[in-house]
Short mmCIF file of C-alpha atoms in Angstrom, two decimals:
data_model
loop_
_atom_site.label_atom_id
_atom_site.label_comp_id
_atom_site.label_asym_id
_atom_site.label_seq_id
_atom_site.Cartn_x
_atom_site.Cartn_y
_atom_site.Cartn_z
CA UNK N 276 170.39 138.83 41.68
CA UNK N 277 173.32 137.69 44.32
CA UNK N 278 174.18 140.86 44.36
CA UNK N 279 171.23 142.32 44.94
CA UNK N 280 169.89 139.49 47.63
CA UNK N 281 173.36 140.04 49.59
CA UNK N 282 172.37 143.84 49.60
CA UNK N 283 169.01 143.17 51.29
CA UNK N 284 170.55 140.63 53.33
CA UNK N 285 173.40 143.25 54.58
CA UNK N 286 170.54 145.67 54.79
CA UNK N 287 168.92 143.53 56.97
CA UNK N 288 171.50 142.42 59.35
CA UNK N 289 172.25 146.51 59.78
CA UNK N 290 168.72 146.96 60.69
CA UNK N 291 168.58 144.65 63.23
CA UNK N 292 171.82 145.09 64.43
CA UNK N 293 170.47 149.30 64.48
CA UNK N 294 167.39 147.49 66.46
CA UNK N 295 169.51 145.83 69.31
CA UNK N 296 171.26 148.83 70.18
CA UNK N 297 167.55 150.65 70.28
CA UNK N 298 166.44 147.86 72.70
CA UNK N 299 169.52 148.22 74.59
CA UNK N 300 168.86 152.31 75.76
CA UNK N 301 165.36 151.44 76.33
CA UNK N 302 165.91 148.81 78.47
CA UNK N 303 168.36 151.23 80.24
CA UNK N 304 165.35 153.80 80.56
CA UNK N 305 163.02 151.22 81.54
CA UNK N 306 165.29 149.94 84.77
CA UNK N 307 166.81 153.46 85.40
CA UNK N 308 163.09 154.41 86.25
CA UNK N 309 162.07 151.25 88.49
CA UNK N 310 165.07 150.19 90.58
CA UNK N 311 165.20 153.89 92.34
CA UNK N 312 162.50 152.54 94.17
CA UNK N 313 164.16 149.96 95.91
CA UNK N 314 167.14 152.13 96.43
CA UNK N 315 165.23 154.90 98.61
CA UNK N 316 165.70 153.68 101.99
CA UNK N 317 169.25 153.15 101.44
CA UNK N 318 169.68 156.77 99.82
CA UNK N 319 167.89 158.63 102.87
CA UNK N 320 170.13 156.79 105.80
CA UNK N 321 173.26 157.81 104.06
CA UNK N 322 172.51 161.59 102.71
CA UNK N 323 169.84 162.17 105.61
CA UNK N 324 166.98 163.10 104.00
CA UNK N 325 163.63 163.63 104.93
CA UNK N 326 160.58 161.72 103.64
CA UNK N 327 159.29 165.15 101.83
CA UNK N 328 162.68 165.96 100.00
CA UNK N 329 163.15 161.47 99.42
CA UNK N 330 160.46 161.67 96.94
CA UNK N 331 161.71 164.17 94.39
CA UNK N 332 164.46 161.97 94.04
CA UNK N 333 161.47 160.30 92.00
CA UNK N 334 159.53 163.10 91.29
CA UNK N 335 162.56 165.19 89.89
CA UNK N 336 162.84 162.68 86.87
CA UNK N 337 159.05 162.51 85.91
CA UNK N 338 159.12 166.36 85.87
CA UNK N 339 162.06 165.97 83.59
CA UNK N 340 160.71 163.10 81.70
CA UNK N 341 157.18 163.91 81.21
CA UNK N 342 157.42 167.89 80.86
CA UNK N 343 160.08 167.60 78.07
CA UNK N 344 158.86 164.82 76.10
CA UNK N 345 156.98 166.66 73.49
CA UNK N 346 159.89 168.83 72.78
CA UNK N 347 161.78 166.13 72.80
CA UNK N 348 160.17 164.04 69.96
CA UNK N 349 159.73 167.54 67.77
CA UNK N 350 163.48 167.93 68.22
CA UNK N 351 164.17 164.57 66.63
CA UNK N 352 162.18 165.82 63.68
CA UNK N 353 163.72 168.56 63.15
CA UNK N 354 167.20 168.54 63.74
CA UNK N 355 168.30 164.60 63.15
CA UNK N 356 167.15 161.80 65.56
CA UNK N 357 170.84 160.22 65.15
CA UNK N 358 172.45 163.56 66.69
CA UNK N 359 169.94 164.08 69.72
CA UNK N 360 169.93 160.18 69.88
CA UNK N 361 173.83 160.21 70.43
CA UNK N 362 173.74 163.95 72.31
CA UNK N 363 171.19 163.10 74.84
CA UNK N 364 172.42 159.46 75.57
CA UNK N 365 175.84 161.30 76.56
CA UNK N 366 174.06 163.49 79.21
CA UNK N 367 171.97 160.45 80.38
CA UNK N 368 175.63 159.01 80.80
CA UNK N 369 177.18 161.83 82.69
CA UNK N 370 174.59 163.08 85.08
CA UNK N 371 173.59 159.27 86.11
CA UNK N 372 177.38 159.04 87.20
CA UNK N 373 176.54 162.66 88.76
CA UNK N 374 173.95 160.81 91.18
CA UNK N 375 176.03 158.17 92.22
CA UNK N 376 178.80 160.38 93.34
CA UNK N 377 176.42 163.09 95.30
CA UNK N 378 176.76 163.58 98.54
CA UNK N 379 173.62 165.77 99.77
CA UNK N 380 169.84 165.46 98.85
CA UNK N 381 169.98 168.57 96.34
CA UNK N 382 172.74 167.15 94.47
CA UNK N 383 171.11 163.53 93.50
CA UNK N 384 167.79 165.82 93.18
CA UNK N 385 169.39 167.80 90.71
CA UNK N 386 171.04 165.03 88.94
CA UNK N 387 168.01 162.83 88.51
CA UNK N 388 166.12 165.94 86.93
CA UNK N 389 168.97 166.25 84.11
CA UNK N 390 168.38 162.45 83.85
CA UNK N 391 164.91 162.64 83.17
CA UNK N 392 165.35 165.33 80.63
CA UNK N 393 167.91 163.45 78.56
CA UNK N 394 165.51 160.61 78.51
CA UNK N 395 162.92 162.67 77.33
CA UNK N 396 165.09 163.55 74.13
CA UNK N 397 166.65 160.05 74.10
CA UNK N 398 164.12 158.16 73.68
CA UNK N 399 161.36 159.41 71.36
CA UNK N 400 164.32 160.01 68.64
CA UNK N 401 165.06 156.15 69.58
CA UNK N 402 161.40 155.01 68.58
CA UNK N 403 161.39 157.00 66.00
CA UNK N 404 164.69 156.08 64.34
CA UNK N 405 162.81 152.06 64.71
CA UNK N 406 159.62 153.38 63.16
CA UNK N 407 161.31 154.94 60.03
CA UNK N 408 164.39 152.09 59.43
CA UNK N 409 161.69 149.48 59.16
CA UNK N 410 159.03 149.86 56.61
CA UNK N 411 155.43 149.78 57.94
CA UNK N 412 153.48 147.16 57.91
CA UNK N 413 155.12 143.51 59.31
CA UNK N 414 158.69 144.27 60.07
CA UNK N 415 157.79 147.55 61.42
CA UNK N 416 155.39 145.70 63.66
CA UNK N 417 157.71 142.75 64.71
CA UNK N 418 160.38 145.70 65.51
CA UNK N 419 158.07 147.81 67.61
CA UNK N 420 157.23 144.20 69.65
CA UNK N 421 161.01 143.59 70.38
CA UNK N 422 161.69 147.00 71.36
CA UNK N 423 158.34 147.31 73.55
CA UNK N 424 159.27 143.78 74.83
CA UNK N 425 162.46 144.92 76.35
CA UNK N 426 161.22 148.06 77.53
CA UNK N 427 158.66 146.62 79.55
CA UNK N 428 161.53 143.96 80.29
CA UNK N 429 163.91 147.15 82.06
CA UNK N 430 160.58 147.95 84.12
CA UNK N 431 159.86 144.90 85.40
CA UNK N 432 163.11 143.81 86.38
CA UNK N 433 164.41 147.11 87.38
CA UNK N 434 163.24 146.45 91.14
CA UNK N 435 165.25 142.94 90.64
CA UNK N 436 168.31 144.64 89.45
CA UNK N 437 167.92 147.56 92.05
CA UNK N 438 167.61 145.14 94.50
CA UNK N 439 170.86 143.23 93.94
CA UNK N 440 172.68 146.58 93.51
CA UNK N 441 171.34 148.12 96.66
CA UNK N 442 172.30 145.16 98.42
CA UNK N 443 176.18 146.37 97.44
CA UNK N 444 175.32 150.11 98.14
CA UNK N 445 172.85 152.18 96.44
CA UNK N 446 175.62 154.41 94.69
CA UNK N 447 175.84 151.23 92.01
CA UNK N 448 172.16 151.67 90.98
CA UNK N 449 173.60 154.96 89.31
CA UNK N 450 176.90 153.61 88.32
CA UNK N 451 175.41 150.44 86.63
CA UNK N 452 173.40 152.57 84.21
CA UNK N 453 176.96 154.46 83.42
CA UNK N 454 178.81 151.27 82.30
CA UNK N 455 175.62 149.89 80.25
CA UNK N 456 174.78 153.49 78.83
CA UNK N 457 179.04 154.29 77.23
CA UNK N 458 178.70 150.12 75.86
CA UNK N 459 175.44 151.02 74.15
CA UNK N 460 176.83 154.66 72.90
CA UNK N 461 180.14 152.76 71.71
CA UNK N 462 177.80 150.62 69.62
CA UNK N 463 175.12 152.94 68.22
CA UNK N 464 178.10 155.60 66.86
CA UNK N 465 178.99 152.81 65.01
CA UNK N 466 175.63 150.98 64.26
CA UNK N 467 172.94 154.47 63.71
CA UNK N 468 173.03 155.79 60.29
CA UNK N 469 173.75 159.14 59.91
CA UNK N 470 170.72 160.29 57.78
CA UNK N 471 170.82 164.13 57.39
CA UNK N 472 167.96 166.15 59.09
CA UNK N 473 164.69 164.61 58.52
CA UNK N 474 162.80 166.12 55.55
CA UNK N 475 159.48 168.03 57.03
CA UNK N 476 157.33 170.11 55.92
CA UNK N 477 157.06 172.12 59.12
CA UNK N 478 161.47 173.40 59.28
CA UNK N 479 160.92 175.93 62.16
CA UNK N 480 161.16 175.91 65.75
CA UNK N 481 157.90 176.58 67.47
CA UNK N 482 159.25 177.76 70.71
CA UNK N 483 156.66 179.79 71.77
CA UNK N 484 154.98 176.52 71.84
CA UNK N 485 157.31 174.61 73.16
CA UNK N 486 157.79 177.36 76.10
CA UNK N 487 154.45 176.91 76.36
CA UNK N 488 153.12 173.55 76.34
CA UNK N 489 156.39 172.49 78.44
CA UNK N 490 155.14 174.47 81.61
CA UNK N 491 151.90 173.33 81.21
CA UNK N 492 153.09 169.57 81.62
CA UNK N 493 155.64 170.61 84.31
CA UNK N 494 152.81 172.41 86.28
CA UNK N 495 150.80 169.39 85.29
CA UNK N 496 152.83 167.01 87.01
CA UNK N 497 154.05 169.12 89.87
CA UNK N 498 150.20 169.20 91.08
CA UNK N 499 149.64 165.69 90.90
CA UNK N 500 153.20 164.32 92.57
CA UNK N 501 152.92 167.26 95.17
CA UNK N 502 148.98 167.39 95.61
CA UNK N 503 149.38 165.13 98.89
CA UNK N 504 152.28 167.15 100.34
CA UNK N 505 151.02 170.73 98.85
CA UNK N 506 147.63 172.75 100.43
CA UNK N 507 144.55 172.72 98.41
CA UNK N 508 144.70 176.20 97.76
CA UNK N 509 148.42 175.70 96.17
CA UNK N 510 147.59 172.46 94.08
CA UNK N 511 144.46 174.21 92.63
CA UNK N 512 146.77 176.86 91.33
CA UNK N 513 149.21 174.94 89.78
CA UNK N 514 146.51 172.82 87.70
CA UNK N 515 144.59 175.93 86.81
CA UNK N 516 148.11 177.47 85.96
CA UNK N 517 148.64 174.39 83.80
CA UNK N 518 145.33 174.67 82.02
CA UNK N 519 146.21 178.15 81.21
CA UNK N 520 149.16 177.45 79.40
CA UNK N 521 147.55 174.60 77.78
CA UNK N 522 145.47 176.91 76.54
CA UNK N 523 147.56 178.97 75.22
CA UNK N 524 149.71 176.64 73.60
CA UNK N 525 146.68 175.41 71.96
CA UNK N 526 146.05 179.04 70.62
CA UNK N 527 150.06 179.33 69.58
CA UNK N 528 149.75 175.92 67.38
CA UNK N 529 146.49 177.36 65.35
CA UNK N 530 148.13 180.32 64.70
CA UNK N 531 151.78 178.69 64.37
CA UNK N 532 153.32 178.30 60.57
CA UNK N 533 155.27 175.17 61.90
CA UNK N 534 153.80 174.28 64.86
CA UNK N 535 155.15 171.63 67.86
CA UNK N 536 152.06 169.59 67.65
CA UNK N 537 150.00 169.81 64.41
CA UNK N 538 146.52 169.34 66.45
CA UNK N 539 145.09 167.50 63.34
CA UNK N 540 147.06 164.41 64.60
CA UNK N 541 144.64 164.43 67.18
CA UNK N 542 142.64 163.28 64.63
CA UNK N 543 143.36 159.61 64.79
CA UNK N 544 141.12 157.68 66.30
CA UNK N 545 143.42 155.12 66.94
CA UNK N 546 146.97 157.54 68.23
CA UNK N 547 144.08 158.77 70.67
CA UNK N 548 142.98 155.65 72.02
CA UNK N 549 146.54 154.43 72.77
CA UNK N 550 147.39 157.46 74.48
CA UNK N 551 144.75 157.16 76.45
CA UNK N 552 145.25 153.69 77.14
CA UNK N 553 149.14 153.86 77.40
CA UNK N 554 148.25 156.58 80.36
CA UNK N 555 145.65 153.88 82.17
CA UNK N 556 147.94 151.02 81.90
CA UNK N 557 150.56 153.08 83.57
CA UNK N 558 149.07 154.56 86.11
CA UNK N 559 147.34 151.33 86.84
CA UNK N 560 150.71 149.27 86.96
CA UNK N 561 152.53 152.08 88.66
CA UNK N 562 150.27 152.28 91.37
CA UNK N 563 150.67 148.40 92.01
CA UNK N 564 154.42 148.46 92.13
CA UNK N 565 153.62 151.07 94.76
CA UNK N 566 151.29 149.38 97.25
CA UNK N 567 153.02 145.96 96.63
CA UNK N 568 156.63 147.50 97.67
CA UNK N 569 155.09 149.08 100.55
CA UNK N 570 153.32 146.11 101.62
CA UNK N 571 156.69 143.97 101.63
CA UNK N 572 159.28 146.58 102.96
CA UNK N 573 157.69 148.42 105.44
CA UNK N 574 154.55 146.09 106.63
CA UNK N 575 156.79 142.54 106.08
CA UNK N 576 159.86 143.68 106.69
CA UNK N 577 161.36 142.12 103.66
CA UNK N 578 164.61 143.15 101.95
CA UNK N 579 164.66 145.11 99.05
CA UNK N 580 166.38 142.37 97.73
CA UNK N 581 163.69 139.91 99.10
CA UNK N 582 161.30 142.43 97.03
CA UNK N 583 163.04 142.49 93.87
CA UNK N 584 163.27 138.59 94.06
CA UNK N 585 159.24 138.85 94.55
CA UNK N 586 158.23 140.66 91.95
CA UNK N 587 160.61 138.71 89.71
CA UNK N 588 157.69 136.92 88.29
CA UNK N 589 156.17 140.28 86.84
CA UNK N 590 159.13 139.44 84.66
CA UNK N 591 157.91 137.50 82.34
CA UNK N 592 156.78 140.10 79.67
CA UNK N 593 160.12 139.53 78.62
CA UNK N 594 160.25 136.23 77.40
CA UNK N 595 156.47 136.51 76.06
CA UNK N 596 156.33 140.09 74.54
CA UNK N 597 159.05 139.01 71.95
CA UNK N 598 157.45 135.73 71.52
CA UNK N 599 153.52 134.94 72.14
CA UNK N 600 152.42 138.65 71.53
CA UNK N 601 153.43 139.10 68.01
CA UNK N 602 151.58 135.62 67.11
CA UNK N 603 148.56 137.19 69.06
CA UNK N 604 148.55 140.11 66.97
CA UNK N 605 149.18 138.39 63.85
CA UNK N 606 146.24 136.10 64.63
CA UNK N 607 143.53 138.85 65.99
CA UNK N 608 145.18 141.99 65.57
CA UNK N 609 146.56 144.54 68.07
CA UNK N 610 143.16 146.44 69.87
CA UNK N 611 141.60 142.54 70.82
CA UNK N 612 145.48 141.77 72.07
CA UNK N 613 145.45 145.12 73.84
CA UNK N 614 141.34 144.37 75.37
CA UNK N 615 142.61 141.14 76.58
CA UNK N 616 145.94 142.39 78.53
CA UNK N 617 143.34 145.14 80.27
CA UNK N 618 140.95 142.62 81.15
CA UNK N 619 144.15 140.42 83.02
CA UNK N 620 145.67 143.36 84.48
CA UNK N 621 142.18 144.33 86.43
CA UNK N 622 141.96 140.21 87.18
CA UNK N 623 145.35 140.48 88.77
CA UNK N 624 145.12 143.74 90.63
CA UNK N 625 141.63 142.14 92.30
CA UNK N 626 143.18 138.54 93.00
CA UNK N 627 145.76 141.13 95.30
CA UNK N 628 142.94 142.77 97.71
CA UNK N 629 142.66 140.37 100.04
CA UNK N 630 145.90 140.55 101.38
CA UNK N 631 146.77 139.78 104.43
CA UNK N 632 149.66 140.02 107.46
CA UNK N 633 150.92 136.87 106.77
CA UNK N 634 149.97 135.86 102.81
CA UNK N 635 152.60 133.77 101.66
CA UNK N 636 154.40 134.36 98.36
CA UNK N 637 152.03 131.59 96.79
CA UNK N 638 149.19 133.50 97.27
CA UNK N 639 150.78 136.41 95.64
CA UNK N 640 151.77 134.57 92.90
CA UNK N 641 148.80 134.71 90.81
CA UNK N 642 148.88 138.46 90.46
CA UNK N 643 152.44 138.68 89.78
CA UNK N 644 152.30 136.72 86.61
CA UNK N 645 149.30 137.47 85.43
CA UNK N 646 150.79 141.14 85.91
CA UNK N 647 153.50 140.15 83.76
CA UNK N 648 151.31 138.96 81.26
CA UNK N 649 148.91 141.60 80.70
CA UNK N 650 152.24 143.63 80.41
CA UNK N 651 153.14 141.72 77.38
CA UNK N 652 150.03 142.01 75.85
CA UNK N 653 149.85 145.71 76.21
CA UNK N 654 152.48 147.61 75.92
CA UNK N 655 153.75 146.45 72.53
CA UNK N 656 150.36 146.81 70.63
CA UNK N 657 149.70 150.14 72.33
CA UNK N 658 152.97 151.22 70.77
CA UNK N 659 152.12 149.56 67.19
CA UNK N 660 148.43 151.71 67.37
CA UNK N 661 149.91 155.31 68.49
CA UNK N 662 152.13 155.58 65.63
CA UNK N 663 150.47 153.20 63.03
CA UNK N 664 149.45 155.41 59.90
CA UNK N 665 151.34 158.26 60.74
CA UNK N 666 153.59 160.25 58.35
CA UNK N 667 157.27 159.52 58.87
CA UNK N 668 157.99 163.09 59.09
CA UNK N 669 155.60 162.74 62.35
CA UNK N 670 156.90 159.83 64.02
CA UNK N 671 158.91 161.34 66.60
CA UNK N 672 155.83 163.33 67.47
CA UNK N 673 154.10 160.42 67.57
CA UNK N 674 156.40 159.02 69.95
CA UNK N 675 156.49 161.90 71.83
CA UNK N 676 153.38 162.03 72.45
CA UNK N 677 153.01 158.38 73.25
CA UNK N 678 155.74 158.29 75.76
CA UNK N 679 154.48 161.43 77.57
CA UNK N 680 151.19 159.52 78.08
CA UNK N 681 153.45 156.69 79.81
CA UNK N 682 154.94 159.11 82.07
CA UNK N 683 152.24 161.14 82.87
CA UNK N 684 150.19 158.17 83.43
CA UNK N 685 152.62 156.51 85.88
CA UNK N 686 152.83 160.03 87.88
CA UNK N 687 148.78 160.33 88.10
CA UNK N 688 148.86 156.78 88.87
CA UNK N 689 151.00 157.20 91.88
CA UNK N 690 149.52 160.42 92.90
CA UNK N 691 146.27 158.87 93.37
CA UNK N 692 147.75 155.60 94.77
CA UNK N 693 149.23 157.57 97.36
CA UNK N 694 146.31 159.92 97.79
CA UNK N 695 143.92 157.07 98.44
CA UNK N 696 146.94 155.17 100.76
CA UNK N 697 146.72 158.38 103.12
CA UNK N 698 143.33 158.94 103.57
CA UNK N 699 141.90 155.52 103.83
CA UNK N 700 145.27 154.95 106.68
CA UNK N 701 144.68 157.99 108.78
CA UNK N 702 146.41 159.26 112.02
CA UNK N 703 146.42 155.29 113.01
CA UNK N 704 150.12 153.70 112.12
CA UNK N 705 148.54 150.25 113.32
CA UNK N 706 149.52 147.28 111.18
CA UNK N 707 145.81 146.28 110.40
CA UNK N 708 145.15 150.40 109.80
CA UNK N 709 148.38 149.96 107.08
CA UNK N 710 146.74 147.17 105.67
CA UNK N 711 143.71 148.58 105.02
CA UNK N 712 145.53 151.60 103.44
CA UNK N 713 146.98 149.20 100.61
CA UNK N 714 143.60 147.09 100.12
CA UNK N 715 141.41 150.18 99.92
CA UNK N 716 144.58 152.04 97.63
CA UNK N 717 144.13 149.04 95.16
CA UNK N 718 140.78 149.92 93.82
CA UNK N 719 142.54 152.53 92.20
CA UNK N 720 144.58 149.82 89.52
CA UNK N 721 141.60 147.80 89.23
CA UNK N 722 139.36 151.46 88.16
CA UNK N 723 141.99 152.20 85.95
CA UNK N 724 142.45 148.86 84.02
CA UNK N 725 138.50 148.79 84.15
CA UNK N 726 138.26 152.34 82.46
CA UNK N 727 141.32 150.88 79.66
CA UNK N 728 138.87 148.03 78.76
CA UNK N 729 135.71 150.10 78.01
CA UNK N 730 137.76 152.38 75.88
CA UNK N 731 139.51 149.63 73.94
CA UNK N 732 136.43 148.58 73.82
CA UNK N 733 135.13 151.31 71.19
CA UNK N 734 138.30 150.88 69.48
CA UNK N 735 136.98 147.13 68.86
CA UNK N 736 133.90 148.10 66.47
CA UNK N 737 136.50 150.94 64.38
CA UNK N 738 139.07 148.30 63.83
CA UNK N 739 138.81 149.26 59.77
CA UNK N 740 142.45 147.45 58.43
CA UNK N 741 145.09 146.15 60.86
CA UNK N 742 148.48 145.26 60.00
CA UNK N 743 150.02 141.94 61.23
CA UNK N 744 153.05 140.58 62.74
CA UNK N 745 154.96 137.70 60.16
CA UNK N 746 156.62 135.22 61.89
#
């Protein structure tokens, strides 16, 4: 029995020593993503570029991200989530050095696409690796809480972080990532199992689908980042383009003997409703980081440090998702934890419309940690529901697909932000016309968190057997 009871205790300590390194790369993800935003003005003075080409330094790595997300959580399945793990964290490495040593626009454009791609492998065979080392159930649960935790940790103080490091020069908010990312491969050659290829029942390589389904999200997000720069005439095509090859891709997985996405996962009441959710709760937070650095920077005139240091209370999701959300969930389960995080994000996003040219920092305050909040509540139990119940030899896919609603949900998010921003602003550069820009731009959070309540809502009356956190 000592034996055996130092086993499981060994056992143990490797799986949460496997789960710190996990945390670690998605925290790297999480502020890699946020603190570019900071970093923008900075990057344009020094490489010169224009306001059109500035944003694809953004919009490169959701195309990236979100287009190859899919793929990337089917790849994990099939060909070893420690090996594309390991592989993709190495290019993650070496093209976010890329971007902090380029020296025109192209270059860093370029670079952050690469990025966004390797992230897209990276991190679905991360969540996947967490979802089939712990067995489902409570330490599955408490696992998936830590590592959401800490990923909505690197997105929240990302802007903090990117402020500091753009205050040095915005080359170190791609050289930071390079130290943090060879520390956290060091550890996870040592610390990730090597467990073979993953047993499945599907052993091909649907690449007509994953051709397929690919340009469809590329197209998909290349309307909506480009749909205020782009004619209508051009943006029509590329979603009608998109829907075509969603369409098709659709058509290759009924036919396919090992398809990319086996379409009867769809069937999950619950994967659905997270996705769905994951993609409002993006968008809606998204869009908010928006309008609220916009508002400081360029109507305030703060620093992007003085920004960071603002939104620093948004921070808190990482001291309560590891802490109060898992003894929320064990105590009413994850959709009533998820309802009540929707119903503070659209308080917050309101408290925020009256803003004026000269609200102080206390009257921001409320929305900024009640933003925080509702991040805590959220983003961990969406994560427990899109991949509770399914097969291990479809957790990757699971994550895949949960992550891609993430992304594409922050890039929809913005587009609309930004659409609104434009319109409601006009020809008229006025202070007072800016301002009403952002108040009228921040129905768009408050719709979306709005539209995540009523459909967590249905998921309240199906809630048939949930599983609970231990503390």
């Amino acid at each position: 029995m000592g034996k055996n009871g130092q086993k499981t205790r060994t056992a143990g300590h490797i799986s949460w020593g496997l789960l710190f390194v996990l945390c670690g790369a998605i925290f790297l993800e999480g502020i890699d993503v946020s603190m570019i935003g900071v970093a923008l003005p900075s990057i344009r003075a020094e490489l010169g570029m224009s306001t059109g080409s500035l944003q694809w330094v953004v919009s490169a790595y959701v195309l990236g991200y979100g287009g190859f997300m899919l793929l990337g959580g089917r790849a994990a399945d099939l060909f070893g989530r420690r090996k594309m793990f390991l592989t993709w964290l190495t290019v993650f490495l070496v093209f976010s050095g890329l971007g902090g040593l380029a020296t025109e626009g192209w270059m860093l454009i370029v670079a952050r696409f690469v990025t966004g791609i390797s992230a897209a492998f990276m991190t679905p065979a991360g969540l996947s690796i967490i979802t089939t080392s712990f067995a489902e159930g409570p330490a599955r649960n408490k696992a998936l809480l830590v590592y959401a935790g800490t990923a909505a940790a690197g997105f929240s103080l990302g802007l903090v972080v990117g402020g500091i490091l753009s205050e040095l020069s915005w080359r170190w908010v791609f050289y930071g990532p390079v130290i943090f990312a060879f520390v956290i491969l060091l550890a996870a050659i040592r610390l990730i199992p090597d467990s073979g290829r993953p047993e499945s029942s599907a052993q091909g390589f649907d690449l007509a689908g994953a051709i397929s389904v690919t340009g469809a999200m590329l197209l998909l997000v290349y309307g909506v980042v480009e749909a205020s720069n782009m004619g209508l005439s051009w943006t029509i095509g590329a979603l009608v383009c998109s829907a075509v090859l969603l369409s098709v891709f659709v058509v290759i997985e009924r036919r396919s003997a090992s398809p990319l996405v086996r379409l009867g996962i769809f069937a999950a009441g619950s994967l659905v409703r997270a996705n769905l959710g994951a993609m409002l709760f993006a968008g809606s937070f998204f869009g908010f980081q928006f309008l609220t650095v916009l508002y400081l920077q360029e109507l305030r005139g703060w620093s992007s440090l003085e920004t960071g240091l603002a939104l620093l209370a948004v921070g808190v999701d990482a001291i309560l998702a590891p802490t109060l959300t898992p003894k929320l969930v064990n105590r009413f389960g994850n959709i009533p934890v998820i309802f009540g995080g929707f119903c503070l994000a659209a308080v917050a996003y309101a408290l925020f419309l009256p803003i004026g040219l000269d609200w102080t920092y206390a009257a921001m305050f409320p929305t900024m940690i009640l933003t925080g909040i509702a991040f805590s509540l959220t983003y961990g139990p969406l994560t427990i529901a899109a991949t509770d119940g399914i097969s291990e030899e479809e957790q990757g896919l699971a994550s895949g697909l949960l992550n891609t609603s993430f992304q594409f949900g922050a890039a929809l998010g913005l587009a609309v932000v930004t659409a609104v921003n434009i319109a409601a602003t006009g020809i008229d550069q006025s202070p007072q016309a800016l301002l009403d820009g952002y108040r009228t731009a921040m129905i768009v959070p408050i719709a979306a968190s709005i539209l995540g309540i009523i459909i967590t809502a249905l998921g309240l009356r199906k809630r048939a057997s949930v599983h609970y956190v231990n503390n």
